[in-house]
mmCIF file of C-alpha atoms and ligand atoms in Angstrom:
data_model
loop_
_atom_site.group_PDB
_atom_site.id
_atom_site.type_symbol
_atom_site.label_atom_id
_atom_site.label_comp_id
_atom_site.label_asym_id
_atom_site.label_seq_id
_atom_site.Cartn_x
_atom_site.Cartn_y
_atom_site.Cartn_z
ATOM 1 C CA UNK A 1 37.791 55.268 8.860
ATOM 2 C CA UNK A 2 39.329 58.295 10.655
ATOM 3 C CA UNK A 3 41.531 57.477 13.622
ATOM 4 C CA UNK A 4 39.071 59.264 15.890
ATOM 5 C CA UNK A 5 36.532 56.487 15.328
ATOM 6 C CA UNK A 6 38.545 53.798 17.075
ATOM 7 C CA UNK A 7 40.142 56.081 19.643
ATOM 8 C CA UNK A 8 37.094 56.888 21.772
ATOM 9 C CA UNK A 9 36.559 53.151 22.305
ATOM 10 C CA UNK A 10 40.119 52.621 23.479
ATOM 11 C CA UNK A 11 40.294 55.869 25.445
ATOM 12 C CA UNK A 12 38.786 54.178 28.521
ATOM 13 C CA UNK A 13 42.024 52.239 29.082
ATOM 14 C CA UNK A 14 40.136 48.900 29.211
ATOM 15 C CA UNK A 15 40.821 45.861 27.035
ATOM 16 C CA UNK A 16 38.703 45.523 23.877
ATOM 17 C CA UNK A 17 38.927 42.412 21.713
ATOM 18 C CA UNK A 18 39.586 42.774 18.003
ATOM 19 C CA UNK A 19 36.216 41.102 17.428
ATOM 20 C CA UNK A 20 34.356 43.592 19.657
ATOM 21 C CA UNK A 21 36.082 46.553 18.030
ATOM 22 C CA UNK A 22 35.222 45.249 14.563
ATOM 23 C CA UNK A 23 31.586 44.592 15.494
ATOM 24 C CA UNK A 24 31.045 47.961 17.168
ATOM 25 C CA UNK A 25 32.644 49.856 14.314
ATOM 26 C CA UNK A 26 31.024 47.681 11.641
ATOM 27 C CA UNK A 27 34.311 46.951 9.872
ATOM 28 C CA UNK A 28 36.510 43.907 9.225
ATOM 29 C CA UNK A 29 39.166 42.650 11.669
ATOM 30 C CA UNK A 30 41.763 43.658 9.064
ATOM 31 C CA UNK A 31 40.474 47.234 9.067
ATOM 32 C CA UNK A 32 40.681 47.274 12.873
ATOM 33 C CA UNK A 33 44.213 45.929 12.760
ATOM 34 C CA UNK A 34 45.272 48.673 10.315
ATOM 35 C CA UNK A 35 43.785 51.310 12.590
ATOM 36 C CA UNK A 36 45.589 49.871 15.600
ATOM 37 C CA UNK A 37 48.869 50.097 13.701
ATOM 38 C CA UNK A 38 48.116 53.733 12.881
ATOM 39 C CA UNK A 39 47.628 54.482 16.572
ATOM 40 C CA UNK A 40 51.117 53.199 17.241
ATOM 41 C CA UNK A 41 52.365 55.421 14.415
ATOM 42 C CA UNK A 42 50.843 58.347 16.314
ATOM 43 C CA UNK A 43 53.112 57.459 19.220
ATOM 44 C CA UNK A 44 50.302 56.074 21.376
ATOM 45 C CA UNK A 45 51.265 53.095 23.501
ATOM 46 C CA UNK A 46 49.097 50.099 22.666
ATOM 47 C CA UNK A 47 49.116 46.905 24.726
ATOM 48 C CA UNK A 48 47.872 43.664 23.281
ATOM 49 C CA UNK A 49 47.220 40.565 25.433
ATOM 50 C CA UNK A 50 46.116 37.267 23.923
ATOM 51 C CA UNK A 51 42.572 36.473 24.998
ATOM 52 C CA UNK A 52 41.889 40.023 26.265
ATOM 53 C CA UNK A 53 42.509 42.185 23.236
ATOM 54 C CA UNK A 54 43.933 45.681 23.034
ATOM 55 C CA UNK A 55 44.133 48.643 25.339
ATOM 56 C CA UNK A 56 45.848 51.980 25.763
ATOM 57 C CA UNK A 57 47.419 51.640 29.227
ATOM 58 C CA UNK A 58 46.184 54.409 31.503
ATOM 59 C CA UNK A 59 43.587 55.427 28.914
ATOM 60 C CA UNK A 60 43.479 58.634 26.982
ATOM 61 C CA UNK A 61 41.557 61.865 27.333
ATOM 62 C CA UNK A 62 40.424 63.346 24.026
ATOM 63 C CA UNK A 63 39.517 66.998 23.599
ATOM 64 C CA UNK A 64 35.834 67.606 24.163
ATOM 65 C CA UNK A 65 34.107 70.919 23.452
ATOM 66 C CA UNK A 66 31.319 70.329 25.983
ATOM 67 C CA UNK A 67 33.861 69.636 28.736
ATOM 68 C CA UNK A 68 35.911 72.709 27.868
ATOM 69 C CA UNK A 69 32.809 74.913 27.842
ATOM 70 C CA UNK A 70 31.626 73.418 31.140
ATOM 71 C CA UNK A 71 34.885 74.573 32.769
ATOM 72 C CA UNK A 72 34.644 78.172 31.534
ATOM 73 C CA UNK A 73 33.921 81.014 33.914
ATOM 74 C CA UNK A 74 30.970 83.256 33.109
ATOM 75 C CA UNK A 75 33.340 85.985 31.891
ATOM 76 C CA UNK A 76 35.318 83.620 29.629
ATOM 77 C CA UNK A 77 32.038 82.212 28.320
ATOM 78 C CA UNK A 78 31.002 85.736 27.324
ATOM 79 C CA UNK A 79 34.322 86.504 25.628
ATOM 80 C CA UNK A 80 34.954 83.288 23.702
ATOM 81 C CA UNK A 81 34.115 83.113 19.978
ATOM 82 C CA UNK A 82 34.091 79.836 18.056
ATOM 83 C CA UNK A 83 35.743 76.857 19.758
ATOM 84 C CA UNK A 84 37.524 74.791 17.136
ATOM 85 C CA UNK A 85 38.839 71.437 18.378
ATOM 86 C CA UNK A 86 40.737 69.648 15.625
ATOM 87 C CA UNK A 87 42.225 66.203 15.328
ATOM 88 C CA UNK A 88 45.418 66.908 13.382
ATOM 89 C CA UNK A 89 46.493 70.279 12.005
ATOM 90 C CA UNK A 90 49.791 71.687 10.800
ATOM 91 C CA UNK A 91 49.790 74.337 13.523
ATOM 92 C CA UNK A 92 46.930 75.806 15.537
ATOM 93 C CA UNK A 93 48.538 79.241 15.052
ATOM 94 C CA UNK A 94 48.625 78.698 11.276
ATOM 95 C CA UNK A 95 44.978 77.578 11.358
ATOM 96 C CA UNK A 96 44.032 80.655 13.391
ATOM 97 C CA UNK A 97 45.765 82.895 10.837
ATOM 98 C CA UNK A 98 43.834 81.156 8.036
ATOM 99 C CA UNK A 99 40.592 81.737 9.934
ATOM 100 C CA UNK A 100 41.503 85.424 10.282
ATOM 101 C CA UNK A 101 41.879 85.610 6.500
ATOM 102 C CA UNK A 102 38.424 84.121 6.093
ATOM 103 C CA UNK A 103 37.054 86.906 8.324
ATOM 104 C CA UNK A 104 35.458 84.713 10.992
ATOM 105 C CA UNK A 105 38.010 84.739 13.742
ATOM 106 C CA UNK A 106 36.862 87.179 16.438
ATOM 107 C CA UNK A 107 37.581 85.496 19.788
ATOM 108 C CA UNK A 108 38.317 82.217 18.018
ATOM 109 C CA UNK A 109 39.849 79.463 20.128
ATOM 110 C CA UNK A 110 41.586 76.676 18.242
ATOM 111 C CA UNK A 111 43.120 73.564 19.758
ATOM 112 C CA UNK A 112 44.160 70.203 18.319
ATOM 113 C CA UNK A 113 45.128 66.702 19.402
ATOM 114 C CA UNK A 114 48.258 66.912 17.286
ATOM 115 C CA UNK A 115 50.282 69.411 15.259
ATOM 116 C CA UNK A 116 52.272 68.126 12.299
ATOM 117 C CA UNK A 117 54.259 71.383 12.002
ATOM 118 C CA UNK A 118 54.004 73.002 15.420
ATOM 119 C CA UNK A 119 55.799 76.342 15.464
ATOM 120 C CA UNK A 120 58.154 77.526 18.174
ATOM 121 C CA UNK A 121 59.868 80.877 18.520
ATOM 122 C CA UNK A 122 62.773 81.792 16.266
ATOM 123 C CA UNK A 123 61.803 79.274 13.581
ATOM 124 C CA UNK A 124 62.022 76.260 15.860
ATOM 125 C CA UNK A 125 59.691 73.276 15.786
ATOM 126 C CA UNK A 126 57.276 72.681 18.672
ATOM 127 C CA UNK A 127 57.110 68.942 19.317
ATOM 128 C CA UNK A 128 53.381 68.129 19.304
ATOM 129 C CA UNK A 129 52.530 64.422 19.806
ATOM 130 C CA UNK A 130 48.963 63.129 19.648
ATOM 131 C CA UNK A 131 46.475 63.640 22.519
ATOM 132 C CA UNK A 132 49.092 64.175 25.222
ATOM 133 C CA UNK A 133 49.741 67.900 25.472
ATOM 134 C CA UNK A 134 47.980 71.235 24.991
ATOM 135 C CA UNK A 135 48.271 73.172 21.733
ATOM 136 C CA UNK A 136 46.103 76.261 21.921
ATOM 137 C CA UNK A 137 45.672 79.395 19.819
ATOM 138 C CA UNK A 138 43.393 82.302 20.649
ATOM 139 C CA UNK A 139 42.613 85.140 18.236
ATOM 140 C CA UNK A 140 42.024 88.627 19.565
ATOM 141 C CA UNK A 141 41.403 91.894 17.743
ATOM 142 C CA UNK A 142 43.136 95.090 18.797
ATOM 143 C CA UNK A 143 42.675 98.581 17.439
ATOM 144 C CA UNK A 144 45.848 100.480 18.350
ATOM 145 C CA UNK A 145 48.537 98.420 16.614
ATOM 146 C CA UNK A 146 51.649 96.669 17.861
ATOM 147 C CA UNK A 147 52.862 99.530 20.069
ATOM 148 C CA UNK A 148 49.903 99.062 22.443
ATOM 149 C CA UNK A 149 50.761 95.367 22.749
ATOM 150 C CA UNK A 150 54.197 95.678 24.358
ATOM 151 C CA UNK A 151 54.490 93.181 27.184
ATOM 152 C CA UNK A 152 51.469 91.155 26.019
ATOM 153 C CA UNK A 153 53.424 87.915 25.632
ATOM 154 C CA UNK A 154 54.825 88.319 29.155
ATOM 155 C CA UNK A 155 51.331 88.914 30.544
ATOM 156 C CA UNK A 156 50.191 85.754 28.727
ATOM 157 C CA UNK A 157 52.942 83.867 30.593
ATOM 158 C CA UNK A 158 51.543 85.133 33.900
ATOM 159 C CA UNK A 159 47.993 84.175 32.877
ATOM 160 C CA UNK A 160 49.050 80.630 31.931
ATOM 161 C CA UNK A 161 51.064 80.235 35.150
ATOM 162 C CA UNK A 162 48.047 81.393 37.188
ATOM 163 C CA UNK A 163 45.800 78.948 35.343
ATOM 164 C CA UNK A 164 48.116 76.058 36.173
ATOM 165 C CA UNK A 165 48.478 77.201 39.768
ATOM 166 C CA UNK A 166 44.679 77.287 40.073
ATOM 167 C CA UNK A 167 44.769 73.558 39.263
ATOM 168 C CA UNK A 168 47.396 72.868 41.927
ATOM 169 C CA UNK A 169 50.561 72.816 39.783
ATOM 170 C CA UNK A 170 53.437 73.850 42.060
ATOM 171 C CA UNK A 171 56.403 76.216 41.713
ATOM 172 C CA UNK A 172 56.185 77.674 38.226
ATOM 173 C CA UNK A 173 58.599 80.249 36.895
ATOM 174 C CA UNK A 174 58.787 82.485 33.855
ATOM 175 C CA UNK A 175 61.847 82.993 31.702
ATOM 176 C CA UNK A 176 62.033 86.169 29.659
ATOM 177 C CA UNK A 177 60.637 86.653 27.144
ATOM 178 C CA UNK A 178 57.995 83.938 27.336
ATOM 179 C CA UNK A 179 58.962 80.466 28.505
ATOM 180 C CA UNK A 180 57.132 78.702 31.285
ATOM 181 C CA UNK A 181 59.555 76.748 33.480
ATOM 182 C CA UNK A 182 59.373 74.333 36.389
ATOM 183 C CA UNK A 183 62.549 73.288 38.179
ATOM 184 C CA UNK A 184 64.600 75.031 35.490
ATOM 185 C CA UNK A 185 63.106 72.901 32.668
ATOM 186 C CA UNK A 186 60.682 74.082 29.988
ATOM 187 C CA UNK A 187 57.040 73.217 30.644
ATOM 188 C CA UNK A 188 55.471 75.481 28.051
ATOM 189 C CA UNK A 189 56.023 78.174 25.469
ATOM 190 C CA UNK A 190 54.155 81.118 24.013
ATOM 191 C CA UNK A 191 54.206 82.330 20.414
ATOM 192 C CA UNK A 192 52.395 85.502 19.361
ATOM 193 C CA UNK A 193 51.749 86.097 15.667
ATOM 194 C CA UNK A 194 50.064 89.119 14.161
ATOM 195 C CA UNK A 195 47.890 89.870 11.135
ATOM 196 C CA UNK A 196 46.491 93.155 9.834
ATOM 197 C CA UNK A 197 47.833 96.659 10.268
ATOM 198 C CA UNK A 198 50.781 96.820 12.692
ATOM 199 C CA UNK A 199 49.971 100.490 13.342
ATOM 200 C CA UNK A 200 46.179 100.176 13.627
ATOM 201 C CA UNK A 201 43.493 97.486 13.547
ATOM 202 C CA UNK A 202 45.179 94.123 13.881
ATOM 203 C CA UNK A 203 44.535 90.576 15.029
ATOM 204 C CA UNK A 204 46.898 88.732 17.324
ATOM 205 C CA UNK A 205 47.138 84.965 17.524
ATOM 206 C CA UNK A 206 48.231 83.941 20.996
ATOM 207 C CA UNK A 207 49.721 80.446 20.780
ATOM 208 C CA UNK A 208 50.318 78.421 23.926
ATOM 209 C CA UNK A 209 51.982 75.018 24.077
ATOM 210 C CA UNK A 210 51.998 73.067 27.351
ATOM 211 C CA UNK A 211 53.641 69.713 27.970
ATOM 212 C CA UNK A 212 51.148 67.540 29.822
ATOM 213 C CA UNK A 213 52.369 63.996 29.319
ATOM 214 C CA UNK A 214 55.146 63.930 26.766
ATOM 215 C CA UNK A 215 55.658 60.418 25.343
ATOM 216 C CA UNK A 216 59.236 59.134 25.398
ATOM 217 C CA UNK A 217 59.508 58.843 21.641
ATOM 218 C CA UNK A 218 58.464 62.455 21.050
ATOM 219 C CA UNK A 219 60.677 63.653 23.898
ATOM 220 C CA UNK A 220 63.693 62.433 21.941
ATOM 221 C CA UNK A 221 63.048 65.220 19.419
ATOM 222 C CA UNK A 222 63.250 68.030 22.008
ATOM 223 C CA UNK A 223 66.607 69.788 22.036
ATOM 224 C CA UNK A 224 66.391 71.510 25.426
ATOM 225 C CA UNK A 225 65.699 70.628 29.057
ATOM 226 C CA UNK A 226 61.950 69.968 29.321
ATOM 227 C CA UNK A 227 59.398 68.802 31.823
ATOM 228 C CA UNK A 228 55.690 68.007 31.801
ATOM 229 C CA UNK A 229 52.738 68.103 34.192
ATOM 230 C CA UNK A 230 52.899 64.334 34.596
ATOM 231 C CA UNK A 231 56.316 64.712 36.248
ATOM 232 C CA UNK A 232 55.249 67.757 38.275
ATOM 233 C CA UNK A 233 51.918 66.462 39.518
ATOM 234 C CA UNK A 234 52.985 62.934 40.472
ATOM 235 C CA UNK A 235 51.223 60.678 37.963
ATOM 236 C CA UNK A 236 47.888 62.556 37.960
ATOM 237 C CA UNK A 237 48.178 65.629 35.739
ATOM 238 C CA UNK A 238 45.038 67.764 35.411
ATOM 239 C CA UNK A 239 42.634 66.806 32.618
ATOM 240 C CA UNK A 240 43.487 68.450 29.290
ATOM 241 C CA UNK A 241 39.936 69.757 28.900
ATOM 242 C CA UNK A 242 40.109 71.271 32.391
ATOM 243 C CA UNK A 243 43.489 72.759 31.508
ATOM 244 C CA UNK A 244 42.141 74.354 28.355
ATOM 245 C CA UNK A 245 39.247 75.863 30.297
ATOM 246 C CA UNK A 246 41.523 77.117 33.093
ATOM 247 C CA UNK A 247 43.906 78.751 30.612
ATOM 248 C CA UNK A 248 41.007 80.380 28.744
ATOM 249 C CA UNK A 249 39.545 81.649 32.033
ATOM 250 C CA UNK A 250 42.753 83.644 32.579
ATOM 251 C CA UNK A 251 43.656 84.414 28.998
ATOM 252 C CA UNK A 252 40.401 85.786 27.576
ATOM 253 C CA UNK A 253 39.902 88.466 30.281
ATOM 254 C CA UNK A 254 43.590 89.402 29.922
ATOM 255 C CA UNK A 255 43.144 89.915 26.174
ATOM 256 C CA UNK A 256 39.906 91.862 26.651
ATOM 257 C CA UNK A 257 41.582 94.309 29.043
ATOM 258 C CA UNK A 258 45.112 94.580 27.708
ATOM 259 C CA UNK A 259 44.754 97.492 25.326
ATOM 260 C CA UNK A 260 43.335 99.611 28.135
ATOM 261 C CA UNK A 261 45.690 98.633 30.951
ATOM 262 C CA UNK A 262 48.874 97.435 29.222
ATOM 263 C CA UNK A 263 51.550 95.376 30.956
ATOM 264 C CA UNK A 264 51.805 97.489 34.125
ATOM 265 C CA UNK A 265 49.208 95.535 36.169
ATOM 266 C CA UNK A 266 50.986 92.285 35.209
ATOM 267 C CA UNK A 267 54.544 93.352 35.910
ATOM 268 C CA UNK A 268 54.679 92.544 39.609
ATOM 269 C CA UNK A 269 53.221 89.071 39.059
ATOM 270 C CA UNK A 270 55.766 88.469 36.289
ATOM 271 C CA UNK A 271 58.653 89.616 38.504
ATOM 272 C CA UNK A 272 57.472 87.338 41.320
ATOM 273 C CA UNK A 273 57.958 84.345 38.984
ATOM 274 C CA UNK A 274 61.140 85.573 37.249
ATOM 275 C CA UNK A 275 63.381 82.496 36.896
ATOM 276 C CA UNK A 276 66.518 84.537 36.207
ATOM 277 C CA UNK A 277 66.147 87.462 38.614
ATOM 278 C CA UNK A 278 69.620 88.842 39.419
ATOM 279 C CA UNK A 279 71.350 86.028 37.504
ATOM 280 C CA UNK A 280 74.274 86.437 35.113
ATOM 281 C CA UNK A 281 72.903 85.827 31.607
ATOM 282 C CA UNK A 282 73.759 86.174 27.935
ATOM 283 C CA UNK A 283 71.134 87.589 25.550
ATOM 284 C CA UNK A 284 71.529 86.542 21.925
ATOM 285 C CA UNK A 285 70.108 87.830 18.653
ATOM 286 C CA UNK A 286 70.968 86.511 15.173
ATOM 287 C CA UNK A 287 74.118 88.644 14.958
ATOM 288 C CA UNK A 288 75.242 89.607 18.454
ATOM 289 C CA UNK A 289 75.240 88.719 22.110
ATOM 290 C CA UNK A 290 75.264 90.801 25.263
ATOM 291 C CA UNK A 291 76.324 89.566 28.699
ATOM 292 C CA UNK A 292 75.003 91.077 31.902
ATOM 293 C CA UNK A 293 72.870 90.551 34.962
ATOM 294 C CA UNK A 294 69.104 90.143 34.523
ATOM 295 C CA UNK A 295 67.263 92.763 36.615
ATOM 296 C CA UNK A 296 63.669 91.949 35.793
ATOM 297 C CA UNK A 297 61.498 93.826 33.294
ATOM 298 C CA UNK A 298 60.187 97.388 32.982
ATOM 299 C CA UNK A 299 56.597 98.645 32.522
ATOM 300 C CA UNK A 300 56.758 97.745 28.826
ATOM 301 C CA UNK A 301 58.048 94.205 29.373
ATOM 302 C CA UNK A 302 61.594 95.023 28.247
ATOM 303 C CA UNK A 303 64.319 92.985 29.946
ATOM 304 C CA UNK A 304 66.499 95.171 32.173
ATOM 305 C CA UNK A 305 70.006 93.895 31.534
ATOM 306 C CA UNK A 306 72.691 95.394 33.735
ATOM 307 C CA UNK A 307 75.917 95.557 31.713
ATOM 308 C CA UNK A 308 79.307 97.213 32.161
ATOM 309 C CA UNK A 309 77.882 100.344 30.455
ATOM 310 C CA UNK A 310 74.683 100.507 32.501
ATOM 311 C CA UNK A 311 71.144 99.123 32.191
ATOM 312 C CA UNK A 312 70.071 98.135 28.678
ATOM 313 C CA UNK A 313 66.351 97.671 27.861
ATOM 314 C CA UNK A 314 65.804 94.729 25.527
ATOM 315 C CA UNK A 315 62.587 93.667 23.795
ATOM 316 C CA UNK A 316 61.739 89.997 23.117
ATOM 317 C CA UNK A 317 61.241 89.611 19.375
ATOM 318 C CA UNK A 318 63.921 87.307 18.093
ATOM 319 C CA UNK A 319 66.080 87.441 21.216
ATOM 320 C CA UNK A 320 66.896 84.495 23.461
ATOM 321 C CA UNK A 321 68.421 84.405 26.914
ATOM 322 C CA UNK A 322 70.716 81.834 28.508
ATOM 323 C CA UNK A 323 72.453 81.664 31.891
ATOM 324 C CA UNK A 324 76.146 82.538 31.635
ATOM 325 C CA UNK A 325 78.342 79.434 31.475
HETATM 326 C C1 BTN B 401 58.280 78.535 22.029
HETATM 327 O O1 BTN B 401 59.133 78.353 21.154
HETATM 328 O O2 BTN B 401 58.559 78.460 23.227
HETATM 329 C C2 BTN B 401 56.866 78.842 21.647
HETATM 330 C C3 BTN B 401 56.078 77.574 21.446
HETATM 331 C C4 BTN B 401 54.623 77.826 21.083
HETATM 332 C C5 BTN B 401 53.906 76.537 20.747
HETATM 333 C C6 BTN B 401 52.430 76.742 20.539
HETATM 334 S S1 BTN B 401 51.559 75.223 20.431
HETATM 335 C C7 BTN B 401 50.129 76.082 19.931
HETATM 336 C C8 BTN B 401 50.580 77.154 18.965
HETATM 337 N N1 BTN B 401 50.680 76.610 17.620
HETATM 338 C C9 BTN B 401 51.928 76.580 17.183
HETATM 339 O O3 BTN B 401 52.281 76.144 16.079
HETATM 340 N N2 BTN B 401 52.756 77.083 18.112
HETATM 341 C C10 BTN B 401 52.036 77.510 19.287
#
């Protein structure tokens, strides 16, 4: 019995007796009990009360293709390819890259309840607990290679921020190159991966992770200041299906137009949300670090770092930025 069989019954947040669960699913009480244990292994909180049965306090919203599609704008509906909603996957970006290899990935959107090996930038792990956050990958084909894609990851940050703002999420900021922050803590991250010819026809996987309601246990694995929509929106974060649709409504038109327009039309909106504008920072790569003052980004999305020898233009790649101690 896959875990998704018992979950929709418990997703309503109401109590269900072991007997009722067993009867509805047509399995033994022991099988139900094993499934309930597995839910706890997934990090889902399960309450059991003698005489009432079991419930997931507050309920749970599972990903639902019909709900996502219902929230799409006409334009996003025209641009989207296949919509792949998975239960558990190693990484939605990895799955998207596999789909590219199989040749069926044009406009593919892939999301999952859980990632067992979620990827962050610079080889880090992206903590991806079950049914609580957003893990999204979108595949887009470009014809002019990597050079025409400068600034794309920054524009994606703007698109995601706009999507959240459209749902009433307050005061979002962007940290170069592509972190989404609220109150100085990380709310989301963006990871672009590429397949094909870096100087010609290529496919880009745009990966977006958003913390919606990070469970305590999973939060213990995060090694940086983080926040989630539950904290920002006072107990009632937007629905995950609505979030997926809102992000796609911004992201798909951005991807469709980026090769023509580049980062320039996005620059002002990025600068308006720049978390480190005019702040003393240190930019690190694997083998060196440069201190200076962050002065926004140029038309190509390069960080403008004012140093003792003048302005240096730095591109994201494997770089990271921290405030000076
Ligand atoms: C970062 O380090 O800030 C980037 C995090 C990107 C996480 C997302 S979640 C969906 C997609 N699949 C992955 O494995 N990673 C990205």
